[in-house]
Coordinates of C-alpha atoms in Angstrom, one line a residue:
Chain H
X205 CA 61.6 261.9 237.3
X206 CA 65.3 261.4 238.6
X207 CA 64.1 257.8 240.0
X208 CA 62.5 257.1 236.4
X209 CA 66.1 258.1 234.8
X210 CA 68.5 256.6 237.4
X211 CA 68.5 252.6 235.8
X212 CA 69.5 254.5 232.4
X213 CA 71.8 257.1 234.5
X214 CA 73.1 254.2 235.5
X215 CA 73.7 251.9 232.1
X216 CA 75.0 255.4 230.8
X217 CA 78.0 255.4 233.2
X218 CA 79.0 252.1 232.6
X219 CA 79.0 252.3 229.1
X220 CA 81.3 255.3 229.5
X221 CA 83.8 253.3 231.8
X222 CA 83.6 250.4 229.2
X223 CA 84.4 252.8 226.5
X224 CA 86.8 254.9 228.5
X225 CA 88.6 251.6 229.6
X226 CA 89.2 250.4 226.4
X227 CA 90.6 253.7 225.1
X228 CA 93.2 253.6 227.4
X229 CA 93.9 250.0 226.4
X230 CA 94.7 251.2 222.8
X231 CA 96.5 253.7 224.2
X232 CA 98.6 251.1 226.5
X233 CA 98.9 249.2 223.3
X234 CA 100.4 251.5 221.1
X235 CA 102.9 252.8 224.2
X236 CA 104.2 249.1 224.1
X237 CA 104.4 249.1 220.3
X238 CA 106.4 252.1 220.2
X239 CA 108.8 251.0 222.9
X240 CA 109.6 248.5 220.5
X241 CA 111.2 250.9 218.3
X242 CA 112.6 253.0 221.0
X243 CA 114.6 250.1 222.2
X244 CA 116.4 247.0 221.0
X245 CA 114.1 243.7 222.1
X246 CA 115.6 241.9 225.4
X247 CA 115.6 238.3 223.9
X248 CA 116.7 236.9 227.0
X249 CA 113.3 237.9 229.0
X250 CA 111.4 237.5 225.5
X251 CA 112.3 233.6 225.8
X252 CA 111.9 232.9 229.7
X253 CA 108.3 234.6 229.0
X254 CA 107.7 231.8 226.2
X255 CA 108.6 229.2 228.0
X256 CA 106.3 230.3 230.7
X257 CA 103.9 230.5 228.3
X258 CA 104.6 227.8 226.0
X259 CA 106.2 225.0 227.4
X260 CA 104.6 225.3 230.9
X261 CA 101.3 225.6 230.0
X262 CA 101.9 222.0 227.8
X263 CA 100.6 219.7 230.3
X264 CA 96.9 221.8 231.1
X265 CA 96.7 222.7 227.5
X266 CA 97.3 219.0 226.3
X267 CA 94.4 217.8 228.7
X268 CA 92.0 220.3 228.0
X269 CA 92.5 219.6 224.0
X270 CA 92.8 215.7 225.4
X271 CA 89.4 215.6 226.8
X272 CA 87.7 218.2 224.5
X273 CA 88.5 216.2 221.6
X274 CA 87.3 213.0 222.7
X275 CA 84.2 214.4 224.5
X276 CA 83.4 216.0 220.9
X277 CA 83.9 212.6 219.5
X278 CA 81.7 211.1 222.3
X279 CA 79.0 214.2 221.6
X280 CA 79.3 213.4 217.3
X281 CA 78.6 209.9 217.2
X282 CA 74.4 210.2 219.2
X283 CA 74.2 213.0 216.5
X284 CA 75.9 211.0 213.7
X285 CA 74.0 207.9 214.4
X286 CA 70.6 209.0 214.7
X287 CA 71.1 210.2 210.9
X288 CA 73.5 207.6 209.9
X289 CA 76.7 209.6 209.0
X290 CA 79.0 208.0 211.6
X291 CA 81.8 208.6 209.1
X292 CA 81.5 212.5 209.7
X293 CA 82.6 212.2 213.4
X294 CA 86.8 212.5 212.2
X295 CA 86.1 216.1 210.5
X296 CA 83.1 217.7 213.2
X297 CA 86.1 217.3 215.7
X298 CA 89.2 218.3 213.5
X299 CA 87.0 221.2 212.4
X300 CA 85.7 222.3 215.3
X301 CA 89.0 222.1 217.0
X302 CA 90.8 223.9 214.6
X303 CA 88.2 226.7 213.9
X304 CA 87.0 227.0 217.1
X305 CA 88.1 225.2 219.9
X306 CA 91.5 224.8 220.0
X307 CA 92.0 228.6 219.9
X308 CA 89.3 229.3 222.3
X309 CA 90.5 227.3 224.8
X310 CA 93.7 227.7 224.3
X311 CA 93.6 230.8 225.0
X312 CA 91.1 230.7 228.2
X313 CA 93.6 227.9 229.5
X314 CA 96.3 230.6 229.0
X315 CA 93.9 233.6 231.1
X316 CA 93.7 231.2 234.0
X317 CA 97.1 230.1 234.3
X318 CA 99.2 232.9 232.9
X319 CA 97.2 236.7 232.5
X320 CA 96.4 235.7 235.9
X321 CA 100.2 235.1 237.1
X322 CA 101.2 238.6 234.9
X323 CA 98.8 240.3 236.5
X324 CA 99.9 239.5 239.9
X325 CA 103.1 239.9 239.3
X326 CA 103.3 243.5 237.6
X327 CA 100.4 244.4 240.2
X328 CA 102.8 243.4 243.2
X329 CA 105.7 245.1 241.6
X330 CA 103.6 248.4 241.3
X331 CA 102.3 248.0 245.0
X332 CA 105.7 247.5 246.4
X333 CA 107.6 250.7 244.3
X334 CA 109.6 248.1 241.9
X335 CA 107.7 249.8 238.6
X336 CA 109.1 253.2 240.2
X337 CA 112.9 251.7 240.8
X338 CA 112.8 250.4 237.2
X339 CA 111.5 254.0 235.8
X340 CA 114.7 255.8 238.1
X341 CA 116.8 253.4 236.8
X342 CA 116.1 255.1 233.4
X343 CA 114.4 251.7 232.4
X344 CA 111.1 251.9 230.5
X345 CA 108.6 249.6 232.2
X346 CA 106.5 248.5 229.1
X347 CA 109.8 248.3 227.4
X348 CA 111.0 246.1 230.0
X349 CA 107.4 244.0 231.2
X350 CA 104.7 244.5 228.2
X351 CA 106.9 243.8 225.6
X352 CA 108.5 240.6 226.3
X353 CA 105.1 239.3 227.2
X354 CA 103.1 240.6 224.5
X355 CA 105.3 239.1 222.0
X356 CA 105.6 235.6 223.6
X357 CA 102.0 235.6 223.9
X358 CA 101.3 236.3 220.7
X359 CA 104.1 234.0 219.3
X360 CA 103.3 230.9 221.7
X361 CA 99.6 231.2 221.4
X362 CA 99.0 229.6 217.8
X363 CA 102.1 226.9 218.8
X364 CA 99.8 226.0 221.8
X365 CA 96.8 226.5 219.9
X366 CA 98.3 223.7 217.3
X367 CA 99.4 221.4 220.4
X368 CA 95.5 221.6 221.5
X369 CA 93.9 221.1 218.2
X370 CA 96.0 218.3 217.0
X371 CA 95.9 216.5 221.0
X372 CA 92.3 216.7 220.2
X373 CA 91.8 215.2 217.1
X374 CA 93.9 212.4 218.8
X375 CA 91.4 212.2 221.5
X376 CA 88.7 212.0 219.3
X377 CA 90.3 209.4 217.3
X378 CA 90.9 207.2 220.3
X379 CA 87.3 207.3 221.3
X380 CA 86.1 206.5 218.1
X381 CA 88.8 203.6 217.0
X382 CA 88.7 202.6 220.7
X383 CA 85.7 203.3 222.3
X384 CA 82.7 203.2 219.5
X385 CA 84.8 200.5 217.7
X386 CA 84.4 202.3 214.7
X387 CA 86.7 202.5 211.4
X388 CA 89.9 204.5 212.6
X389 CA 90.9 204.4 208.8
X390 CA 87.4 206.4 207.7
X391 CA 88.0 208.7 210.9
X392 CA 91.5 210.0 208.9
X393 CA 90.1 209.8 205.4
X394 CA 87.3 212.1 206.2
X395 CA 89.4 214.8 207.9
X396 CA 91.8 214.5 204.9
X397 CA 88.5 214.7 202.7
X398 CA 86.6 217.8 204.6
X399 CA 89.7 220.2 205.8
X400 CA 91.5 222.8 204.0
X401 CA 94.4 224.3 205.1
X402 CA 92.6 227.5 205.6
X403 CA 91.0 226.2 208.8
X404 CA 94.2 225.5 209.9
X405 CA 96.0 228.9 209.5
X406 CA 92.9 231.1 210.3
X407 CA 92.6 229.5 213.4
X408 CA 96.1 230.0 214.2
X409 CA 95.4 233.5 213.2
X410 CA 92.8 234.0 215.8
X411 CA 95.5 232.5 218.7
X412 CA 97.8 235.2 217.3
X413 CA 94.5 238.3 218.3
X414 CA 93.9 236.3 221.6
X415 CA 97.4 236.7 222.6
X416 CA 97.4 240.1 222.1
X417 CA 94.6 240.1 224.4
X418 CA 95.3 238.3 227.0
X419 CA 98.8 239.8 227.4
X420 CA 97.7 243.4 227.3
X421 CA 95.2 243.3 229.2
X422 CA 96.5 241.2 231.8
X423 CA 100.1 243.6 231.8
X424 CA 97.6 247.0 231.7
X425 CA 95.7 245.6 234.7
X426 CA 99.2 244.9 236.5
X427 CA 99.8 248.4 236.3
X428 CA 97.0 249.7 237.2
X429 CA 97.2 248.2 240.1
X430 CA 96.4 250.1 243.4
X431 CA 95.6 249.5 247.3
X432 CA 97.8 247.0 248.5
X433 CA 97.8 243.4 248.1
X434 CA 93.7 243.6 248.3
X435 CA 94.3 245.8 245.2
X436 CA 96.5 243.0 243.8
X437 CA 93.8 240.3 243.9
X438 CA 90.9 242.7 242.6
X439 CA 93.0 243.8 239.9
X440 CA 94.1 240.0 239.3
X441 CA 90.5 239.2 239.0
X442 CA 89.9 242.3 236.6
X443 CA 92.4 240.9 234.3
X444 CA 91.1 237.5 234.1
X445 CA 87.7 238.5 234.0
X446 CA 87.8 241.2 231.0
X447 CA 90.4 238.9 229.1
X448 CA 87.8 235.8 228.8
X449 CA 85.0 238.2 227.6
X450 CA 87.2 240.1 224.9
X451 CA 88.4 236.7 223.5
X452 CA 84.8 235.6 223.3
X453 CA 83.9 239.4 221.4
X454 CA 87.1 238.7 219.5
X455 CA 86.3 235.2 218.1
X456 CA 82.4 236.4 216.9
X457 CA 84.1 239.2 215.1
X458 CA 87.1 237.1 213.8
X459 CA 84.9 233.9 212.9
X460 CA 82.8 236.3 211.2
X461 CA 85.7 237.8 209.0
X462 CA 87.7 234.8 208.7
X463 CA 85.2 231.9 207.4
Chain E
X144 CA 122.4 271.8 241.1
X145 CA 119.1 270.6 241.8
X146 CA 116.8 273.6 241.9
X147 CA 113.2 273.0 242.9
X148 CA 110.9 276.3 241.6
X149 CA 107.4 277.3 242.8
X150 CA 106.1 273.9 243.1
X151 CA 102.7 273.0 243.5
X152 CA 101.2 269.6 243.7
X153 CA 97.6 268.7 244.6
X154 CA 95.8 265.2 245.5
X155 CA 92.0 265.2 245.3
X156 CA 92.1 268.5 246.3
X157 CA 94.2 268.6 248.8
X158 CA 97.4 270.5 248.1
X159 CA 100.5 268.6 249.4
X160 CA 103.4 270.8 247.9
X161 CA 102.7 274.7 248.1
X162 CA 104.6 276.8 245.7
X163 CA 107.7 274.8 247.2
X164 CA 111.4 276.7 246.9
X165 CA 114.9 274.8 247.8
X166 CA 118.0 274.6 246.0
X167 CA 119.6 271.3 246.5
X168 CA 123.4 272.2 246.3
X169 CA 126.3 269.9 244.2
X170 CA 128.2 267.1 246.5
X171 CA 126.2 268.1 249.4
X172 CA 123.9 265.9 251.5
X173 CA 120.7 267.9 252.1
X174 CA 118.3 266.3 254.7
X175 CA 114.6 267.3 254.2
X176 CA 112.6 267.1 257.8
X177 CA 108.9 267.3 258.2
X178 CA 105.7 265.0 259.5
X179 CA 105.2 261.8 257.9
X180 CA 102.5 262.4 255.3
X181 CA 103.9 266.0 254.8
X182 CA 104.9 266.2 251.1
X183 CA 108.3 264.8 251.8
X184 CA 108.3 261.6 249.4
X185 CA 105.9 263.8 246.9
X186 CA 108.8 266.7 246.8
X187 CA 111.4 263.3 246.3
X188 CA 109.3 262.1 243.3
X189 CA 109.4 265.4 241.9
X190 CA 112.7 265.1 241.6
X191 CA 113.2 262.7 239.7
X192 CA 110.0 263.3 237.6
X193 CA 108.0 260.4 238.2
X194 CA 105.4 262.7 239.5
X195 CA 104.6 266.1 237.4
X196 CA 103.6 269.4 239.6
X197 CA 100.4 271.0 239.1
X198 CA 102.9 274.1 238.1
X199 CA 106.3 275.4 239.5
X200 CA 109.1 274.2 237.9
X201 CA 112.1 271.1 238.2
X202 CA 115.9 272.0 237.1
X203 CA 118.3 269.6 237.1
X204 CA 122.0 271.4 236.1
X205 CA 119.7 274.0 234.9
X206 CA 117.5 271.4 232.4
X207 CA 113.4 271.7 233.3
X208 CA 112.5 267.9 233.1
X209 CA 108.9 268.6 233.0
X210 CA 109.4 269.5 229.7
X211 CA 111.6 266.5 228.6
X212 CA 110.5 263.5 226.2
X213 CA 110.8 259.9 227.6
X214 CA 113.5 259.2 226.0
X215 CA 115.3 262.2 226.9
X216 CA 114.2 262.0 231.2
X217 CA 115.4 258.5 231.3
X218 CA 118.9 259.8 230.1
X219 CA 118.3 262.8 233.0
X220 CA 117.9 260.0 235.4
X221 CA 120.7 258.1 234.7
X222 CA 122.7 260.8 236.7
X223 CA 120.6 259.5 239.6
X224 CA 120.2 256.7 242.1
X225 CA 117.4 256.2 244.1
X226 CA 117.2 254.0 247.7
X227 CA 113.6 253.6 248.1
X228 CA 111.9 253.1 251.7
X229 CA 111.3 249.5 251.6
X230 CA 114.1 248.7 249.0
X231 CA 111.9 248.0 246.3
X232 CA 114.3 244.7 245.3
X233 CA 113.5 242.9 242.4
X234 CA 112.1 240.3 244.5
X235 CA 112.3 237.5 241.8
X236 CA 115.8 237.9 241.4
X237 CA 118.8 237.4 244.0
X238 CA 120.7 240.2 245.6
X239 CA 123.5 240.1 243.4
X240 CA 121.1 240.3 240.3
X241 CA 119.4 243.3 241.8
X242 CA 122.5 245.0 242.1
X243 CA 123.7 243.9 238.8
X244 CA 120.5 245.4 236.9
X245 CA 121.1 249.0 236.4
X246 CA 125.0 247.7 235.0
X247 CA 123.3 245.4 232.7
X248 CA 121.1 247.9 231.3
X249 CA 123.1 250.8 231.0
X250 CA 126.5 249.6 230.3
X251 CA 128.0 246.6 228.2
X252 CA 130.5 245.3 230.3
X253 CA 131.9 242.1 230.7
X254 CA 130.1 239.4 232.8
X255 CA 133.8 239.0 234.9
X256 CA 133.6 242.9 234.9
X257 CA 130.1 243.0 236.3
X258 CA 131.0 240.6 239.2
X259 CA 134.0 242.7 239.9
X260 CA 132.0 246.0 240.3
X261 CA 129.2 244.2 242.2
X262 CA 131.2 242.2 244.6
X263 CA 133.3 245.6 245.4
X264 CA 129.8 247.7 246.7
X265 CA 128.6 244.5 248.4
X266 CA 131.9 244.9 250.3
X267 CA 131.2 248.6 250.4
X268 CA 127.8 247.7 252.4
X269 CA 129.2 245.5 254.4
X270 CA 127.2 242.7 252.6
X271 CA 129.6 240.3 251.1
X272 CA 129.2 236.8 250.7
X273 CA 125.6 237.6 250.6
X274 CA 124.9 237.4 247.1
X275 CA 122.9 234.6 246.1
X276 CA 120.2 235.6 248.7
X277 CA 116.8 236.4 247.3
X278 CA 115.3 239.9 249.0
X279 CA 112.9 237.6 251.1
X280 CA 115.2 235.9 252.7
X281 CA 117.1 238.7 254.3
X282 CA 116.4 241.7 257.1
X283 CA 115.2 245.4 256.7
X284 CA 118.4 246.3 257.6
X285 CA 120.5 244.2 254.6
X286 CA 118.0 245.5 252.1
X287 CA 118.5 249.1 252.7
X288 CA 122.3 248.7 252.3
X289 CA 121.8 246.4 249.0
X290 CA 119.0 249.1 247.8
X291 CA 122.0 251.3 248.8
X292 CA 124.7 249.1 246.4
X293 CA 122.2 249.2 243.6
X294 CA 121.7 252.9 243.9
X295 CA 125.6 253.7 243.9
X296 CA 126.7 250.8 241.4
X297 CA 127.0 253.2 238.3
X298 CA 128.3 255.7 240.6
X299 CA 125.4 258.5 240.2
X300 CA 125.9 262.6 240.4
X301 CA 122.7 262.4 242.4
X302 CA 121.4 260.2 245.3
X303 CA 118.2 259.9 246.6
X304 CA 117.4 258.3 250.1
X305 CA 113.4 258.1 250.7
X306 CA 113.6 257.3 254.7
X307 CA 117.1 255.3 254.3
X308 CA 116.3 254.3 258.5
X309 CA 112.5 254.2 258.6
X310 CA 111.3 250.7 260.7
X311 CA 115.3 249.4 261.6
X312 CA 116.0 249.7 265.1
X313 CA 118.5 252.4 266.1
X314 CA 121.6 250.9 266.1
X315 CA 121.0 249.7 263.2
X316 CA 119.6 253.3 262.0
X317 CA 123.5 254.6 262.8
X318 CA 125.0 251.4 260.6
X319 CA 122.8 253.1 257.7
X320 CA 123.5 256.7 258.5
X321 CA 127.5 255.7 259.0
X322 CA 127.3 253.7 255.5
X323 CA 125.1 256.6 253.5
X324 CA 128.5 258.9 254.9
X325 CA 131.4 256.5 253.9
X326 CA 129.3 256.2 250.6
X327 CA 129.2 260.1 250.3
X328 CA 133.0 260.4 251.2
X329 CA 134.2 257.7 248.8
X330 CA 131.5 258.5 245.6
X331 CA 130.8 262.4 246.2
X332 CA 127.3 262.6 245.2
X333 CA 124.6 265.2 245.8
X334 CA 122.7 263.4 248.5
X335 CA 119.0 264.3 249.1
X336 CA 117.9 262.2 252.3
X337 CA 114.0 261.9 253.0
X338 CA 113.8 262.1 257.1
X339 CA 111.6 262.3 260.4
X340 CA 115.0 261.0 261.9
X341 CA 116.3 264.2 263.7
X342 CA 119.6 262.5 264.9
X343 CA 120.4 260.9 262.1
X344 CA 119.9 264.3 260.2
X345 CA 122.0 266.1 262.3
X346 CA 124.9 263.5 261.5
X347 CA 124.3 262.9 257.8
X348 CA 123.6 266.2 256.8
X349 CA 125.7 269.0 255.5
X350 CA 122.5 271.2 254.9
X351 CA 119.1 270.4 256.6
X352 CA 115.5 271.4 255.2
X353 CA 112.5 271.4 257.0
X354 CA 109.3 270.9 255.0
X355 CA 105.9 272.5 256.8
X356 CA 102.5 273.1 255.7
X357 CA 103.8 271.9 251.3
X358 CA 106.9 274.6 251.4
X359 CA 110.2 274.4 253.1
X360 CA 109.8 276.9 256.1
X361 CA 113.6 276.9 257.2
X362 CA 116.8 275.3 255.9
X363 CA 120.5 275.7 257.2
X364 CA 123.3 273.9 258.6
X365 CA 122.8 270.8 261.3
X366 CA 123.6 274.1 264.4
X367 CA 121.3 276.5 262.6
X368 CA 118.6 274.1 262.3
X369 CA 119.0 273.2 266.2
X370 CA 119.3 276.2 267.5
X371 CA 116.5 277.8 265.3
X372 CA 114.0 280.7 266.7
X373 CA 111.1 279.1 264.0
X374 CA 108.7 277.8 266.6
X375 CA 107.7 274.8 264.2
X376 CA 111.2 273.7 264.0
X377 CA 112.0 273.9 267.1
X378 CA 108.6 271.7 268.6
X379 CA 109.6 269.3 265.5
X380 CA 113.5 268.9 266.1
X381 CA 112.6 268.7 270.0
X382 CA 109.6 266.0 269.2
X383 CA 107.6 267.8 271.3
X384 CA 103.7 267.4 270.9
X385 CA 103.2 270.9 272.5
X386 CA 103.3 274.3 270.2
X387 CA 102.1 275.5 266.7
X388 CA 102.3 271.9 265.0
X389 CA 98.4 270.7 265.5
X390 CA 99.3 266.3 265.4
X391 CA 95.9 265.9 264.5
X392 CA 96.4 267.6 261.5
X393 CA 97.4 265.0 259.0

């Protein structure tokens, strides 16, 4: 009978750490909310986080919208042509950039090349006692690590997310002026024709939730860090890991809501 | 005063500090003795409440800090300063930025009055023109003295050494136990000094505790201690592996 009830023991226990795990998240959250309020906001590490974010990210996020945009484009017109709507190739990649894409991958872009480095670097800083000399020095961690990144994420992440989207459309525009030798002229007209500015801003709204997200969970995982610099890359892993799938939850439920 | 009541602490089971008693007196440097692993850094966290005890009580000038708010421990520990075993630099900031960070959280001095105050400890710890190092890029020995300038820049009531000599090599050991001194003459803190170094104990310390089995079995002056009739001081101040102290035991 115990054999027969193990596999279910088993699912039982996870779902428990799931659900535990993401109690203490909100928890973690709400600590870092407060703080604001507690203290006054250091702009100074607010803006070297942005530009980590932001402005260092602009090459990988530029290529991935680059490429995305104009494999889309690529994609649209065997689609397009086999039905005869050619002309619906400009707004299947502005939409689908803008709705989807852009934020989505703009904000997996950002878990690779930034949760990843906030991870490590709060993890290391746990591992070698600096989280403990900040709390003696009567500094408040999340004040002084979660904050600043939280809010840089969660401000840079639509500005990339706009960078992407728009990069994008370009790259589908240069495939299909370019490459198909279509109409560049119908490729605008019919983005002006099929988007609303609704698309625009509840995508950007999205970016804003995966920011949250990715910042969070990548500064929670930093300092929950234990065991060394094996502890370090685990919790590294963790981070990047559980930040991909919550964005992925996070844009079924918001696409659901939103549109 | 630093008054340490009852305290109990337990890790998986295991209980590190056993209804621990000491009284840590004001402008004093007590040394606290025992085996590595025995409850010495625990008792140090304690302190300066970034661990809570199981039960037994914490008074700092008479205040329990296990019963403080956030807010209102972090303006306890302001009174302290804290030289952690490794150094625990800021390792993506240069020295003089590690020593500057408690000043430019805490106060809102000048940027010419910052480097005034900073380049006067680095002097203090022997460690000018050394400034624009990053923590990397110097020895164990340099960042014990700079996590020794950042623990003394806003000139705290209360220092706290966690194994200030640990892994230097003994001259360099007596440099750190000769600068902790000068630092105690010149600032006249209450020094609390983590140690399994019996020399450097007997030198820095006005009062010495030694910390056996999670409670503090004997403490007196640097003589009393050395000339002690407790038969687990005196195997552990000789370094001796024969008598009551089992070194398997930990």
């Amino acid at each position: 009978m115990d054999e027969l009830l193990s596999p279910f023991e088993g699912i039982g226990k996870y779902i428990l750490k799931i659900i535990d795990e993401l109690g203490s998240l909100i928890i973690y959250l709400w600590e870092s909310v407060l703080s604001i309020f507690r203290y006054s906001i250091n702009f100074g590490n607010l803006i070297d986080q942005m530009i980590f974010i932001g402005m260092d990210s602009f090459y990988v996020i530029g290529l991935t919208g680059l490429f995305t945009g104009m494999v889309l484009s690529l994609q649209a017109y065997y689609a397009a042509k086999i039905v005869g709507v050619t002309y619906m190739i400009g707004p299947t990649v502005a939409l689908s950039m803008t709705r989807e894409l852009g934020p989505v991958l703009t904000a997996l872009m950002i878990t690779a090349r930034c949760g990843s480095s906030m991870a490590s670097e709060i993890g290391t800083m746990k591992v070698t006692e600096q989280i403990d000399a900040l709390e003696v020095m009567a500094v408040d961690p999340y004040y002084y690590l979660s904050i600043p990144r939280i809010l840089a994420a969660m401000i840079m992440l639509p500005i990339m997310t706009i960078l992407c989207s728009l990069i994008g459309i370009i790259g589908g525009y240069i495939v299909y002026a370019y490459v198909l030798g279509l109409n560049h002229m119908v490729y605008i007209e019919k983005i002006y024709q099929y988007m609303k500015l609704s698309d625009i801003y509840n995508g950007l709204l999205k970016a804003v939730f995966f920011g949250i997200i990715i910042a969070t969970i990548s500064t929670f995982k930093g300092f929950e860090t234990t065991g060394g610099s094996k502890g370090v890359g685990r919790f590294t892993t963790q981070a990047v890991v559980l930040s991909s799938i919550y964005i992925l939850f996070a844009d079924y439920i918001l696409t659901s809501i939103l549109f | 005063m630093i008054v340490l009541e009852r305290l109990t602490k337990s890790f998986n089971g295991i209980k590190v500090l056993n209804n621990l008693n000491i009284r840590f007196d004001d402008q004093k440097i007590t040394v606290v003795i025992g085996r590595s692993g025995g409850g010495k850094s625990v008792m140090l966290k304690h302190i300066i409440g970034l661990i809570r005890p199981d039960s037994g009580r914490v008074l700092i000038n008479g205040i329990n800090i296990n019963t403080l708010k956030k807010k209102e421990l972090n303006e306890i520990r302001k009174k302290f300063g804290m030289v952690f075993q490794d150094g625990a630099l800021f390792d993506s900031i240069n020295i003089f930025e590690n020593i500057a960070f408690p000043v430019r959280q805490h106060t809102k001095l000048k940027e010419s009055e910052i480097k005034d105050r900073v380049y006067s400890i680095l002097s203090d710890v022997g460690l000018s023109g050394q400034e624009l190092k990053m923590p990397a890029e110097i020895s164990g020995g340099m960042r014990k003295r700079v996590g020794v300038a950042r623990a003394l820049i806003l000139n705290p009531e209360i220092v706290l050494f966690d194994e200030p000599t640990t892994g230097l090599d003994p001259i360099m050991s007596d440099a750190i136990n000769n600068l902790i001194i000068s630092m105690h003459n010149k600032f006249k803190f209450t020094g609390i000094i983590i140690s399994h170094n019996i020399e450097g104990a007997y030198k820095t310390g006005d009062v010495i505790a030694m910390l056996y089995d999670g409670s503090i079995i004997e403490i007196g002056s640097p003589a009393e201690i050395k000339s002690s009739k407790n038969p687990v001081v005196n195997q552990f101040v000789t370094g001796s592996m024969n008598g009551p102290i089992n070194f398997n035991m930990i």
